Amino acid sequence: MPDEVYLLNTLALTRDPRIIGLWEQIAARLDVTPDSLRDGAAGTFYWVDTVAAGAERLGDPAALPALERLHASPALHAQHRPGGVEPDDFQERRAMLELGLARALAHCGSRRGVDVLIAYLDDSRKPLAAQAHRRLCAVYDLPPESAPDHRDTPAWRALHTPPPRPLPWRHDPHRADLPEEFRPGRPTAE
């Protein structure tokens, strides 16, 4: 992973909207192709993943243009597989990126992101389907036990698009890596 991506990840932990302009520049400059996603030196996979994770944390509609630009790439679009076995294991990584973009889009208030998450509910790769269900619960702020079943896609589609909502701290995958007293986005005493 390029060193710059580590820095971008660190900036994203702050949940500061000033980073959105940087995400837009990254989305405009990245050449997202199946080959570039496989190229570890280019780091395209990591750049996309970092932008998506940061935007998901922030939950700001201003991030939608960068996210939509990345998701429009054919290499990151329509990666859902409702059946069968995928012989290319790297395709699953592309699906993980699409799912990450969908989570970010949904947290930024995009119906498109919600619809992609709903599509993944019946993905044949069960970890991806389970992740889609967990994130829909987070986007709608529903406890899993009272949310529609993961197989009930019509019930999920019937729900209105939720408003933009930052990723709740309890759902942030990096919370275990940070000191307990750290709360992203909270001003510190001077």
Backbone as JSON Lines, residues from 0, in Angstrom:
{"i":0,"aa":"M","n":[0.85,-1.17,0.0],"ca":[0.0,0.0,0.0],"c":[0.9,1.24,0.0]}
{"i":1,"aa":"P","n":[0.61,2.2,-0.88],"ca":[1.42,3.43,-0.9],"c":[1.35,4.17,0.44]}
{"i":2,"aa":"D","n":[2.47,4.78,0.82],"ca":[2.52,5.52,2.08],"c":[1.44,6.6,2.16]}
{"i":3,"aa":"E","n":[1.15,7.23,1.02],"ca":[0.16,8.3,1.01],"c":[-1.23,7.8,1.42]}
{"i":4,"aa":"V","n":[-1.5,6.54,1.14],"ca":[-2.8,5.97,1.52],"c":[-2.9,5.86,3.04]}
{"i":5,"aa":"Y","n":[-1.79,5.53,3.7],"ca":[-1.8,5.5,5.16],"c":[-2.14,6.89,5.72]}
{"i":6,"aa":"L","n":[-1.55,7.92,5.12],"ca":[-1.84,9.29,5.56],"c":[-3.31,9.64,5.32]}
{"i":7,"aa":"L","n":[-3.83,9.24,4.16],"ca":[-5.23,9.51,3.85],"c":[-6.15,8.79,4.84]}
{"i":8,"aa":"N","n":[-5.8,7.57,5.22],"ca":[-6.57,6.84,6.23],"c":[-6.58,7.59,7.55]}
{"i":9,"aa":"T","n":[-5.43,8.11,7.93],"ca":[-5.33,8.84,9.19],"c":[-6.19,10.11,9.15]}
{"i":10,"aa":"L","n":[-6.13,10.83,8.03],"ca":[-6.96,12.02,7.9],"c":[-8.45,11.67,7.96]}
{"i":11,"aa":"A","n":[-8.82,10.54,7.38],"ca":[-10.23,10.14,7.36],"c":[-10.75,9.83,8.77]}
{"i":12,"aa":"L","n":[-9.87,9.4,9.66],"ca":[-10.31,9.13,11.03],"c":[-10.81,10.38,11.74]}
{"i":13,"aa":"T","n":[-10.38,11.55,11.28],"ca":[-10.8,12.8,11.92],"c":[-12.24,13.16,11.59]}
{"i":14,"aa":"R","n":[-12.79,12.58,10.54],"ca":[-14.15,12.88,10.09],"c":[-14.32,14.38,9.82]}
{"i":15,"aa":"D","n":[-13.31,14.96,9.21],"ca":[-13.31,16.38,8.89],"c":[-13.71,16.57,7.43]}
{"i":16,"aa":"P","n":[-14.75,17.35,7.14],"ca":[-15.2,17.5,5.75],"c":[-14.2,18.18,4.82]}
{"i":17,"aa":"R","n":[-13.16,18.78,5.35],"ca":[-12.17,19.41,4.47],"c":[-11.44,18.39,3.6]}
{"i":18,"aa":"I","n":[-11.55,17.11,3.92],"ca":[-10.88,16.07,3.15],"c":[-11.62,15.75,1.84]}
{"i":19,"aa":"I","n":[-12.86,16.18,1.71],"ca":[-13.67,15.84,0.54],"c":[-13.02,16.31,-0.76]}
{"i":20,"aa":"G","n":[-12.44,17.49,-0.77],"ca":[-11.77,17.98,-1.97],"c":[-10.64,17.06,-2.42]}
{"i":21,"aa":"L","n":[-9.93,16.51,-1.47],"ca":[-8.86,15.56,-1.77],"c":[-9.44,14.28,-2.37]}
{"i":22,"aa":"W","n":[-10.55,13.79,-1.81],"ca":[-11.2,12.6,-2.37],"c":[-11.63,12.85,-3.81]}
{"i":23,"aa":"E","n":[-12.13,14.06,-4.1],"ca":[-12.55,14.38,-5.47],"c":[-11.36,14.33,-6.42]}
{"i":24,"aa":"Q","n":[-10.21,14.86,-5.98],"ca":[-9.01,14.82,-6.82],"c":[-8.56,13.38,-7.06]}
{"i":25,"aa":"I","n":[-8.62,12.56,-6.04],"ca":[-8.22,11.15,-6.17],"c":[-9.14,10.44,-7.15]}
{"i":26,"aa":"A","n":[-10.45,10.64,-6.99],"ca":[-11.42,9.98,-7.88],"c":[-11.22,10.42,-9.33]}
{"i":27,"aa":"A","n":[-10.86,11.68,-9.54],"ca":[-10.66,12.18,-10.9],"c":[-9.38,11.62,-11.52]}
{"i":28,"aa":"R","n":[-8.38,11.35,-10.73],"ca":[-7.08,10.92,-11.26],"c":[-6.9,9.41,-11.35]}
{"i":29,"aa":"L","n":[-7.67,8.66,-10.58],"ca":[-7.5,7.2,-10.6],"c":[-8.0,6.6,-11.91]}
{"i":30,"aa":"D","n":[-7.22,5.7,-12.45],"ca":[-7.63,4.91,-13.61],"c":[-8.0,3.53,-13.07]}
{"i":31,"aa":"V","n":[-9.28,3.34,-12.8],"ca":[-9.74,2.11,-12.16],"c":[-10.08,1.08,-13.24]}
{"i":32,"aa":"T","n":[-9.2,0.1,-13.38],"ca":[-9.4,-1.0,-14.33],"c":[-9.14,-2.3,-13.58]}
{"i":33,"aa":"P","n":[-9.58,-3.42,-14.13],"ca":[-9.24,-4.69,-13.47],"c":[-7.74,-4.86,-13.26]}
{"i":34,"aa":"D","n":[-6.94,-4.44,-14.25],"ca":[-5.49,-4.57,-14.12],"c":[-4.92,-3.64,-13.06]}
{"i":35,"aa":"S","n":[-5.41,-2.39,-13.02],"ca":[-4.86,-1.45,-12.02],"c":[-5.25,-1.87,-10.6]}
{"i":36,"aa":"L","n":[-6.4,-2.52,-10.46],"ca":[-6.8,-2.99,-9.13],"c":[-5.92,-4.14,-8.65]}
{"i":37,"aa":"R","n":[-5.35,-4.89,-9.58],"ca":[-4.44,-5.99,-9.22],"c":[-3.01,-5.51,-8.98]}
{"i":38,"aa":"D","n":[-2.69,-4.32,-9.45],"ca":[-1.33,-3.8,-9.38],"c":[-1.05,-3.2,-7.99]}
{"i":39,"aa":"G","n":[-0.32,-3.94,-7.19],"ca":[-0.01,-3.48,-5.83],"c":[0.81,-2.21,-5.81]}
{"i":40,"aa":"A","n":[1.67,-2.01,-6.81],"ca":[2.5,-0.81,-6.84],"c":[1.65,0.43,-7.1]}
{"i":41,"aa":"A","n":[0.65,0.31,-7.97],"ca":[-0.23,1.44,-8.25],"c":[-1.1,1.75,-7.04]}
{"i":42,"aa":"G","n":[-1.5,0.71,-6.32],"ca":[-2.29,0.9,-5.11],"c":[-3.72,1.33,-5.34]}
{"i":43,"aa":"T","n":[-4.23,1.14,-6.56],"ca":[-5.59,1.59,-6.89],"c":[-6.62,1.01,-5.93]}
{"i":44,"aa":"F","n":[-6.49,-0.29,-5.63],"ca":[-7.42,-0.94,-4.71],"c":[-7.45,-0.18,-3.38]}
{"i":45,"aa":"Y","n":[-6.28,0.15,-2.86],"ca":[-6.18,0.8,-1.55],"c":[-6.71,2.24,-1.58]}
{"i":46,"aa":"W","n":[-6.46,2.95,-2.69],"ca":[-6.98,4.31,-2.8],"c":[-8.51,4.31,-2.75]}
{"i":47,"aa":"V","n":[-9.12,3.41,-3.54],"ca":[-10.58,3.34,-3.57],"c":[-11.12,2.96,-2.2]}
{"i":48,"aa":"D","n":[-10.52,1.95,-1.59],"ca":[-10.98,1.48,-0.28],"c":[-10.89,2.59,0.77]}
{"i":49,"aa":"T","n":[-9.83,3.37,0.74],"ca":[-9.64,4.43,1.71],"c":[-10.63,5.57,1.52]}
{"i":50,"aa":"V","n":[-10.88,5.96,0.27],"ca":[-11.87,7.01,0.02],"c":[-13.25,6.54,0.49]}
{"i":51,"aa":"A","n":[-13.61,5.3,0.16],"ca":[-14.92,4.78,0.57],"c":[-15.05,4.72,2.09]}
{"i":52,"aa":"A","n":[-14.03,4.22,2.77],"ca":[-14.09,4.11,4.23],"c":[-14.18,5.48,4.89]}
{"i":53,"aa":"G","n":[-13.43,6.44,4.37],"ca":[-13.48,7.79,4.94],"c":[-14.83,8.45,4.73]}
{"i":54,"aa":"A","n":[-15.38,8.3,3.53],"ca":[-16.69,8.9,3.24],"c":[-17.79,8.24,4.06]}
{"i":55,"aa":"E","n":[-17.66,6.94,4.26],"ca":[-18.65,6.24,5.09],"c":[-18.62,6.79,6.52]}
{"i":56,"aa":"R","n":[-17.44,7.01,7.05],"ca":[-17.32,7.56,8.4],"c":[-17.93,8.96,8.49]}
{"i":57,"aa":"L","n":[-17.66,9.77,7.46],"ca":[-18.09,11.17,7.48],"c":[-19.6,11.31,7.27]}
{"i":58,"aa":"G","n":[-20.15,10.56,6.32],"ca":[-21.59,10.64,6.06],"c":[-22.05,11.99,5.54]}
{"i":59,"aa":"D","n":[-21.27,12.61,4.68],"ca":[-21.58,13.95,4.17],"c":[-21.97,13.86,2.7]}
{"i":60,"aa":"P","n":[-23.14,14.4,2.31],"ca":[-23.56,14.35,0.9],"c":[-22.56,15.01,-0.05]}
{"i":61,"aa":"A","n":[-21.73,15.9,0.45],"ca":[-20.73,16.54,-0.41],"c":[-19.73,15.54,-0.97]}
{"i":62,"aa":"A","n":[-19.62,14.36,-0.37],"ca":[-18.7,13.32,-0.85],"c":[-19.31,12.5,-1.99]}
{"i":63,"aa":"L","n":[-20.59,12.68,-2.27],"ca":[-21.25,11.85,-3.29],"c":[-20.62,11.93,-4.68]}
{"i":64,"aa":"P","n":[-20.23,13.1,-5.19],"ca":[-19.63,13.12,-6.53],"c":[-18.39,12.22,-6.66]}
{"i":65,"aa":"A","n":[-17.51,12.25,-5.68],"ca":[-16.31,11.4,-5.74],"c":[-16.69,9.93,-5.67]}
{"i":66,"aa":"L","n":[-17.62,9.59,-4.79],"ca":[-18.05,8.2,-4.66],"c":[-18.75,7.7,-5.92]}
{"i":67,"aa":"E","n":[-19.62,8.53,-6.48],"ca":[-20.34,8.14,-7.69],"c":[-19.39,7.96,-8.87]}
{"i":68,"aa":"R","n":[-18.38,8.81,-8.93],"ca":[-17.39,8.67,-10.01],"c":[-16.64,7.34,-9.9]}
{"i":69,"aa":"L","n":[-16.25,6.98,-8.7],"ca":[-15.55,5.71,-8.5],"c":[-16.47,4.53,-8.78]}
{"i":70,"aa":"H","n":[-17.7,4.6,-8.3],"ca":[-18.63,3.47,-8.48],"c":[-19.04,3.31,-9.94]}
{"i":71,"aa":"A","n":[-18.97,4.37,-10.73],"ca":[-19.34,4.29,-12.15],"c":[-18.33,3.49,-12.97]}
{"i":72,"aa":"S","n":[-17.15,3.26,-12.42],"ca":[-16.14,2.47,-13.14],"c":[-16.66,1.05,-13.35]}
{"i":73,"aa":"P","n":[-16.58,0.53,-14.59],"ca":[-17.04,-0.85,-14.83],"c":[-16.35,-1.88,-13.95]}
{"i":74,"aa":"A","n":[-15.12,-1.61,-13.53],"ca":[-14.39,-2.56,-12.68],"c":[-14.95,-2.6,-11.26]}
{"i":75,"aa":"L","n":[-15.76,-1.6,-10.89],"ca":[-16.3,-1.53,-9.53],"c":[-17.82,-1.49,-9.52]}
{"i":76,"aa":"H","n":[-18.42,-1.83,-10.62],"ca":[-19.87,-1.73,-10.75],"c":[-20.43,-3.1,-11.13]}
{"i":77,"aa":"A","n":[-21.57,-3.45,-10.56],"ca":[-22.27,-4.7,-10.89],"c":[-21.4,-5.93,-10.59]}
{"i":78,"aa":"Q","n":[-20.82,-5.96,-9.42],"ca":[-19.99,-7.1,-9.0],"c":[-20.78,-8.14,-8.21]}
{"i":79,"aa":"H","n":[-22.04,-7.87,-7.97],"ca":[-22.94,-8.76,-7.21],"c":[-23.11,-10.08,-7.96]}
{"i":80,"aa":"R","n":[-23.08,-11.19,-7.24],"ca":[-23.26,-12.53,-7.84],"c":[-24.33,-13.27,-7.05]}
{"i":81,"aa":"P","n":[-25.55,-13.4,-7.62],"ca":[-26.63,-14.08,-6.88],"c":[-26.51,-15.6,-6.85]}
{"i":82,"aa":"G","n":[-25.66,-16.16,-7.65],"ca":[-25.53,-17.62,-7.65],"c":[-24.23,-18.07,-8.27]}
{"i":83,"aa":"G","n":[-23.93,-19.33,-8.08],"ca":[-22.73,-19.9,-8.69],"c":[-21.47,-19.61,-7.91]}
{"i":84,"aa":"V","n":[-20.4,-20.13,-8.44],"ca":[-19.08,-19.96,-7.84],"c":[-18.25,-19.1,-8.76]}
{"i":85,"aa":"E","n":[-17.55,-18.15,-8.21],"ca":[-16.7,-17.25,-8.99],"c":[-15.29,-17.83,-9.04]}
{"i":86,"aa":"P","n":[-14.8,-18.21,-10.23],"ca":[-13.47,-18.82,-10.31],"c":[-12.33,-17.83,-10.04]}
{"i":87,"aa":"D","n":[-12.59,-16.53,-10.27],"ca":[-11.55,-15.52,-10.08],"c":[-11.68,-14.94,-8.67]}
{"i":88,"aa":"D","n":[-10.77,-15.31,-7.79],"ca":[-10.88,-14.83,-6.41],"c":[-10.67,-13.32,-6.31]}
{"i":89,"aa":"F","n":[-10.01,-12.72,-7.3],"ca":[-9.84,-11.28,-7.24],"c":[-11.15,-10.55,-7.51]}
{"i":90,"aa":"Q","n":[-12.05,-11.21,-8.22],"ca":[-13.36,-10.59,-8.46],"c":[-14.07,-10.34,-7.13]}
{"i":91,"aa":"E","n":[-13.86,-11.22,-6.17],"ca":[-14.47,-11.01,-4.85],"c":[-13.93,-9.75,-4.19]}
{"i":92,"aa":"R","n":[-12.66,-9.46,-4.4],"ca":[-12.09,-8.22,-3.86],"c":[-12.72,-7.0,-4.52]}
{"i":93,"aa":"R","n":[-13.0,-7.11,-5.82],"ca":[-13.7,-6.01,-6.5],"c":[-15.1,-5.85,-5.93]}
{"i":94,"aa":"A","n":[-15.75,-6.97,-5.61],"ca":[-17.07,-6.91,-4.99],"c":[-16.99,-6.25,-3.61]}
{"i":95,"aa":"M","n":[-15.92,-6.54,-2.88],"ca":[-15.75,-5.9,-1.57],"c":[-15.6,-4.39,-1.72]}
{"i":96,"aa":"L","n":[-14.9,-3.95,-2.77],"ca":[-14.78,-2.52,-3.01],"c":[-16.13,-1.91,-3.37]}
{"i":97,"aa":"E","n":[-16.89,-2.61,-4.22],"ca":[-18.21,-2.09,-4.57],"c":[-19.09,-2.0,-3.33]}
{"i":98,"aa":"L","n":[-19.02,-2.99,-2.49],"ca":[-19.8,-2.98,-1.25],"c":[-19.35,-1.82,-0.35]}
{"i":99,"aa":"G","n":[-18.05,-1.56,-0.29],"ca":[-17.54,-0.42,0.48],"c":[-18.04,0.9,-0.08]}
{"i":100,"aa":"L","n":[-18.05,1.02,-1.41],"ca":[-18.58,2.24,-2.03],"c":[-20.07,2.37,-1.76]}
{"i":101,"aa":"A","n":[-20.8,1.26,-1.82],"ca":[-22.25,1.29,-1.55],"c":[-22.52,1.72,-0.11]}
{"i":102,"aa":"R","n":[-21.73,1.21,0.82],"ca":[-21.9,1.62,2.23],"c":[-21.68,3.12,2.37]}
{"i":103,"aa":"A","n":[-20.63,3.63,1.72],"ca":[-20.33,5.06,1.8],"c":[-21.44,5.88,1.14]}
{"i":104,"aa":"L","n":[-21.87,5.46,-0.04],"ca":[-22.96,6.17,-0.72],"c":[-24.2,6.22,0.18]}
{"i":105,"aa":"A","n":[-24.54,5.09,0.78],"ca":[-25.73,5.03,1.64],"c":[-25.59,5.94,2.86]}
{"i":106,"aa":"H","n":[-24.41,5.95,3.48],"ca":[-24.21,6.81,4.66],"c":[-24.21,8.29,4.28]}
{"i":107,"aa":"C","n":[-23.93,8.58,3.01],"ca":[-23.96,9.97,2.54],"c":[-25.34,10.36,2.02]}
{"i":108,"aa":"G","n":[-26.31,9.46,2.13],"ca":[-27.69,9.78,1.77],"c":[-28.12,9.4,0.37]}
{"i":109,"aa":"S","n":[-27.38,8.54,-0.29],"ca":[-27.69,8.15,-1.67],"c":[-28.57,6.89,-1.72]}
{"i":110,"aa":"R","n":[-29.68,6.98,-2.44],"ca":[-30.53,5.8,-2.64],"c":[-29.77,4.73,-3.43]}
{"i":111,"aa":"R","n":[-28.91,5.17,-4.33],"ca":[-28.13,4.22,-5.13],"c":[-27.31,3.3,-4.22]}
{"i":112,"aa":"G","n":[-26.7,3.86,-3.2],"ca":[-25.93,3.04,-2.26],"c":[-26.81,2.04,-1.54]}
{"i":113,"aa":"V","n":[-27.99,2.49,-1.11],"ca":[-28.94,1.59,-0.43],"c":[-29.33,0.46,-1.37]}
{"i":114,"aa":"D","n":[-29.62,0.79,-2.63],"ca":[-30.04,-0.23,-3.59],"c":[-28.95,-1.27,-3.86]}
{"i":115,"aa":"V","n":[-27.7,-0.83,-3.91],"ca":[-26.6,-1.78,-4.11],"c":[-26.48,-2.69,-2.88]}
{"i":116,"aa":"L","n":[-26.61,-2.12,-1.69],"ca":[-26.57,-2.95,-0.48],"c":[-27.7,-3.98,-0.49]}
{"i":117,"aa":"I","n":[-28.89,-3.55,-0.91],"ca":[-30.02,-4.48,-0.99],"c":[-29.73,-5.59,-1.99]}
{"i":118,"aa":"A","n":[-29.11,-5.25,-3.12],"ca":[-28.77,-6.27,-4.12],"c":[-27.83,-7.32,-3.54]}
{"i":119,"aa":"Y","n":[-26.92,-6.9,-2.69],"ca":[-25.95,-7.83,-2.1],"c":[-26.57,-8.74,-1.04]}
{"i":120,"aa":"L","n":[-27.78,-8.48,-0.61],"ca":[-28.42,-9.34,0.4],"c":[-28.54,-10.79,-0.07]}
{"i":121,"aa":"D","n":[-28.66,-10.98,-1.39],"ca":[-28.76,-12.37,-1.88],"c":[-27.51,-12.81,-2.63]}
{"i":122,"aa":"D","n":[-26.38,-12.16,-2.33],"ca":[-25.12,-12.56,-2.97],"c":[-24.76,-13.97,-2.51]}
{"i":123,"aa":"S","n":[-24.23,-14.77,-3.44],"ca":[-23.87,-16.15,-3.11],"c":[-22.68,-16.23,-2.15]}
{"i":124,"aa":"R","n":[-21.93,-15.15,-2.05],"ca":[-20.81,-15.1,-1.09],"c":[-21.37,-14.59,0.23]}
{"i":125,"aa":"K","n":[-21.64,-15.5,1.13],"ca":[-22.37,-15.19,2.36],"c":[-21.73,-14.09,3.22]}
{"i":126,"aa":"P","n":[-20.4,-14.0,3.31],"ca":[-19.84,-12.89,4.09],"c":[-20.22,-11.52,3.52]}
{"i":127,"aa":"L","n":[-20.3,-11.43,2.19],"ca":[-20.69,-10.15,1.59],"c":[-22.17,-9.87,1.86]}
{"i":128,"aa":"A","n":[-23.01,-10.9,1.77],"ca":[-24.44,-10.73,2.06],"c":[-24.65,-10.31,3.51]}
{"i":129,"aa":"A","n":[-23.92,-10.93,4.42],"ca":[-24.05,-10.6,5.84],"c":[-23.59,-9.17,6.1]}
{"i":130,"aa":"Q","n":[-22.5,-8.75,5.44],"ca":[-22.02,-7.38,5.61],"c":[-23.05,-6.39,5.1]}
{"i":131,"aa":"A","n":[-23.68,-6.69,3.96],"ca":[-24.71,-5.8,3.41],"c":[-25.86,-5.64,4.41]}
{"i":132,"aa":"H","n":[-26.27,-6.74,5.02],"ca":[-27.37,-6.67,6.0],"c":[-26.96,-5.84,7.22]}
{"i":133,"aa":"R","n":[-25.76,-6.07,7.73],"ca":[-25.3,-5.29,8.9],"c":[-25.24,-3.8,8.58]}
{"i":134,"aa":"R","n":[-24.77,-3.47,7.39],"ca":[-24.64,-2.05,7.04],"c":[-26.0,-1.42,6.79]}
{"i":135,"aa":"L","n":[-26.94,-2.16,6.21],"ca":[-28.29,-1.61,6.07],"c":[-28.89,-1.32,7.45]}
{"i":136,"aa":"C","n":[-28.67,-2.22,8.38],"ca":[-29.14,-1.98,9.76],"c":[-28.5,-0.72,10.33]}
{"i":137,"aa":"A","n":[-27.2,-0.51,10.07],"ca":[-26.51,0.68,10.57],"c":[-27.02,1.95,9.9]}
{"i":138,"aa":"V","n":[-27.22,1.89,8.58],"ca":[-27.7,3.06,7.83],"c":[-29.08,3.48,8.32]}
{"i":139,"aa":"Y","n":[-29.94,2.5,8.55],"ca":[-31.3,2.79,9.01],"c":[-31.4,2.86,10.53]}
{"i":140,"aa":"D","n":[-30.3,2.66,11.23],"ca":[-30.26,2.68,12.69],"c":[-31.28,1.71,13.28]}
{"i":141,"aa":"L","n":[-31.27,0.49,12.75],"ca":[-32.17,-0.57,13.21],"c":[-31.38,-1.66,13.9]}
{"i":142,"aa":"P","n":[-31.82,-2.11,15.07],"ca":[-31.17,-3.28,15.65],"c":[-31.43,-4.48,14.75]}
{"i":143,"aa":"P","n":[-30.45,-5.33,14.52],"ca":[-30.63,-6.47,13.6],"c":[-31.86,-7.31,13.9]}
{"i":144,"aa":"E","n":[-32.2,-7.45,15.18],"ca":[-33.35,-8.3,15.53],"c":[-34.69,-7.68,15.13]}
{"i":145,"aa":"S","n":[-34.74,-6.35,14.92],"ca":[-36.01,-5.73,14.51],"c":[-35.99,-5.27,13.06]}
{"i":146,"aa":"A","n":[-34.87,-5.47,12.37],"ca":[-34.76,-5.08,10.96],"c":[-35.4,-6.15,10.08]}
{"i":147,"aa":"P","n":[-35.76,-5.77,8.85],"ca":[-36.26,-6.8,7.94],"c":[-35.22,-7.91,7.76]}
{"i":148,"aa":"D","n":[-35.7,-9.1,7.54],"ca":[-34.83,-10.25,7.31],"c":[-33.96,-9.99,6.08]}
{"i":149,"aa":"H","n":[-32.77,-10.58,6.07],"ca":[-31.87,-10.35,4.93],"c":[-32.44,-10.91,3.63]}
{"i":150,"aa":"R","n":[-33.36,-11.84,3.71],"ca":[-33.96,-12.4,2.49],"c":[-35.18,-11.6,2.02]}
{"i":151,"aa":"D","n":[-35.62,-10.64,2.82],"ca":[-36.83,-9.88,2.5],"c":[-36.47,-8.58,1.78]}
{"i":152,"aa":"T","n":[-35.96,-8.71,0.57],"ca":[-35.55,-7.51,-0.17],"c":[-36.71,-6.56,-0.44]}
{"i":153,"aa":"P","n":[-37.96,-7.03,-0.7],"ca":[-39.05,-6.07,-0.88],"c":[-39.27,-5.18,0.35]}
{"i":154,"aa":"A","n":[-39.12,-5.74,1.54],"ca":[-39.28,-4.92,2.76],"c":[-38.2,-3.85,2.84]}
{"i":155,"aa":"W","n":[-36.97,-4.21,2.48],"ca":[-35.89,-3.22,2.49],"c":[-36.14,-2.15,1.42]}
{"i":156,"aa":"R","n":[-36.58,-2.56,0.23],"ca":[-36.84,-1.59,-0.84],"c":[-37.98,-0.63,-0.47]}
{"i":157,"aa":"A","n":[-38.91,-1.07,0.35],"ca":[-40.04,-0.24,0.74],"c":[-39.65,0.88,1.71]}
{"i":158,"aa":"L","n":[-38.51,0.73,2.36],"ca":[-38.07,1.77,3.3],"c":[-37.61,3.01,2.53]}
{"i":159,"aa":"H","n":[-37.9,4.17,3.07],"ca":[-37.46,5.41,2.44],"c":[-35.94,5.54,2.54]}
{"i":160,"aa":"T","n":[-35.38,6.32,1.65],"ca":[-33.94,6.56,1.7],"c":[-33.63,7.29,3.01]}
{"i":161,"aa":"P","n":[-32.7,6.77,3.78],"ca":[-32.37,7.44,5.04],"c":[-31.6,8.73,4.79]}
{"i":162,"aa":"P","n":[-31.65,9.66,5.72],"ca":[-30.86,10.88,5.56],"c":[-29.38,10.57,5.72]}
{"i":163,"aa":"P","n":[-28.53,11.49,5.29],"ca":[-27.09,11.28,5.5],"c":[-26.82,11.04,6.98]}
{"i":164,"aa":"R","n":[-25.92,10.11,7.23],"ca":[-25.65,9.73,8.62],"c":[-24.23,9.21,8.73]}
{"i":165,"aa":"P","n":[-23.38,9.85,9.52],"ca":[-22.03,9.32,9.69],"c":[-22.07,7.9,10.24]}
{"i":166,"aa":"L","n":[-21.05,7.15,9.94],"ca":[-20.95,5.79,10.47],"c":[-20.89,5.86,11.99]}
{"i":167,"aa":"P","n":[-21.83,5.21,12.67],"ca":[-21.78,5.24,14.14],"c":[-20.46,4.64,14.65]}
{"i":168,"aa":"W","n":[-19.95,5.24,15.69],"ca":[-18.67,4.82,16.25],"c":[-18.66,3.32,16.54]}
{"i":169,"aa":"R","n":[-19.77,2.78,17.04],"ca":[-19.8,1.35,17.41],"c":[-19.63,0.44,16.19]}
{"i":170,"aa":"H","n":[-19.86,0.96,14.98],"ca":[-19.71,0.16,13.76],"c":[-18.36,0.39,13.07]}
{"i":171,"aa":"D","n":[-17.57,1.34,13.56],"ca":[-16.3,1.66,12.9],"c":[-15.31,0.52,13.11]}
{"i":172,"aa":"P","n":[-14.8,-0.08,12.01],"ca":[-13.88,-1.21,12.17],"c":[-12.55,-0.84,12.81]}
{"i":173,"aa":"H","n":[-12.22,0.45,12.87],"ca":[-10.94,0.86,13.45],"c":[-11.04,1.23,14.92]}
{"i":174,"aa":"R","n":[-12.22,1.13,15.51],"ca":[-12.36,1.56,16.9],"c":[-11.47,0.74,17.84]}
{"i":175,"aa":"A","n":[-11.23,-0.52,17.51],"ca":[-10.39,-1.35,18.38],"c":[-8.91,-0.96,18.3]}
{"i":176,"aa":"D","n":[-8.54,-0.23,17.25],"ca":[-7.14,0.16,17.07],"c":[-6.81,1.47,17.77]}
{"i":177,"aa":"L","n":[-7.81,2.13,18.32],"ca":[-7.61,3.47,18.86],"c":[-7.83,3.48,20.37]}
{"i":178,"aa":"P","n":[-7.23,4.45,21.07],"ca":[-7.46,4.55,22.51],"c":[-8.94,4.7,22.83]}
{"i":179,"aa":"E","n":[-9.35,4.18,23.94],"ca":[-10.77,4.18,24.34],"c":[-11.36,5.59,24.38]}
{"i":180,"aa":"E","n":[-10.57,6.56,24.83],"ca":[-11.09,7.92,24.96],"c":[-11.2,8.67,23.62]}
{"i":181,"aa":"F","n":[-10.68,8.07,22.55],"ca":[-10.72,8.71,21.25],"c":[-12.13,8.64,20.67]}
{"i":182,"aa":"R","n":[-12.67,9.78,20.28],"ca":[-13.96,9.82,19.62],"c":[-13.81,10.68,18.38]}
{"i":183,"aa":"P","n":[-13.79,10.08,17.18],"ca":[-13.59,10.85,15.96],"c":[-14.59,11.99,15.83]}
{"i":184,"aa":"G","n":[-14.08,13.14,15.39],"ca":[-14.93,14.28,15.14],"c":[-15.21,15.13,16.36]}
{"i":185,"aa":"R","n":[-14.82,14.67,17.53],"ca":[-15.07,15.43,18.75],"c":[-13.94,16.43,18.94]}
{"i":186,"aa":"P","n":[-14.26,17.71,19.15],"ca":[-13.19,18.69,19.38],"c":[-12.41,18.36,20.64]}
{"i":187,"aa":"T","n":[-11.15,18.63,20.6],"ca":[-10.3,18.38,21.77],"c":[-10.14,19.67,22.56]}
{"i":188,"aa":"A","n":[-9.88,19.54,23.84],"ca":[-9.65,20.72,24.69],"c":[-8.32,21.35,24.31]}
{"i":189,"aa":"E","n":[-8.3,22.65,24.31],"ca":[-7.06,23.36,23.96],"c":[-6.39,23.89,25.17]}
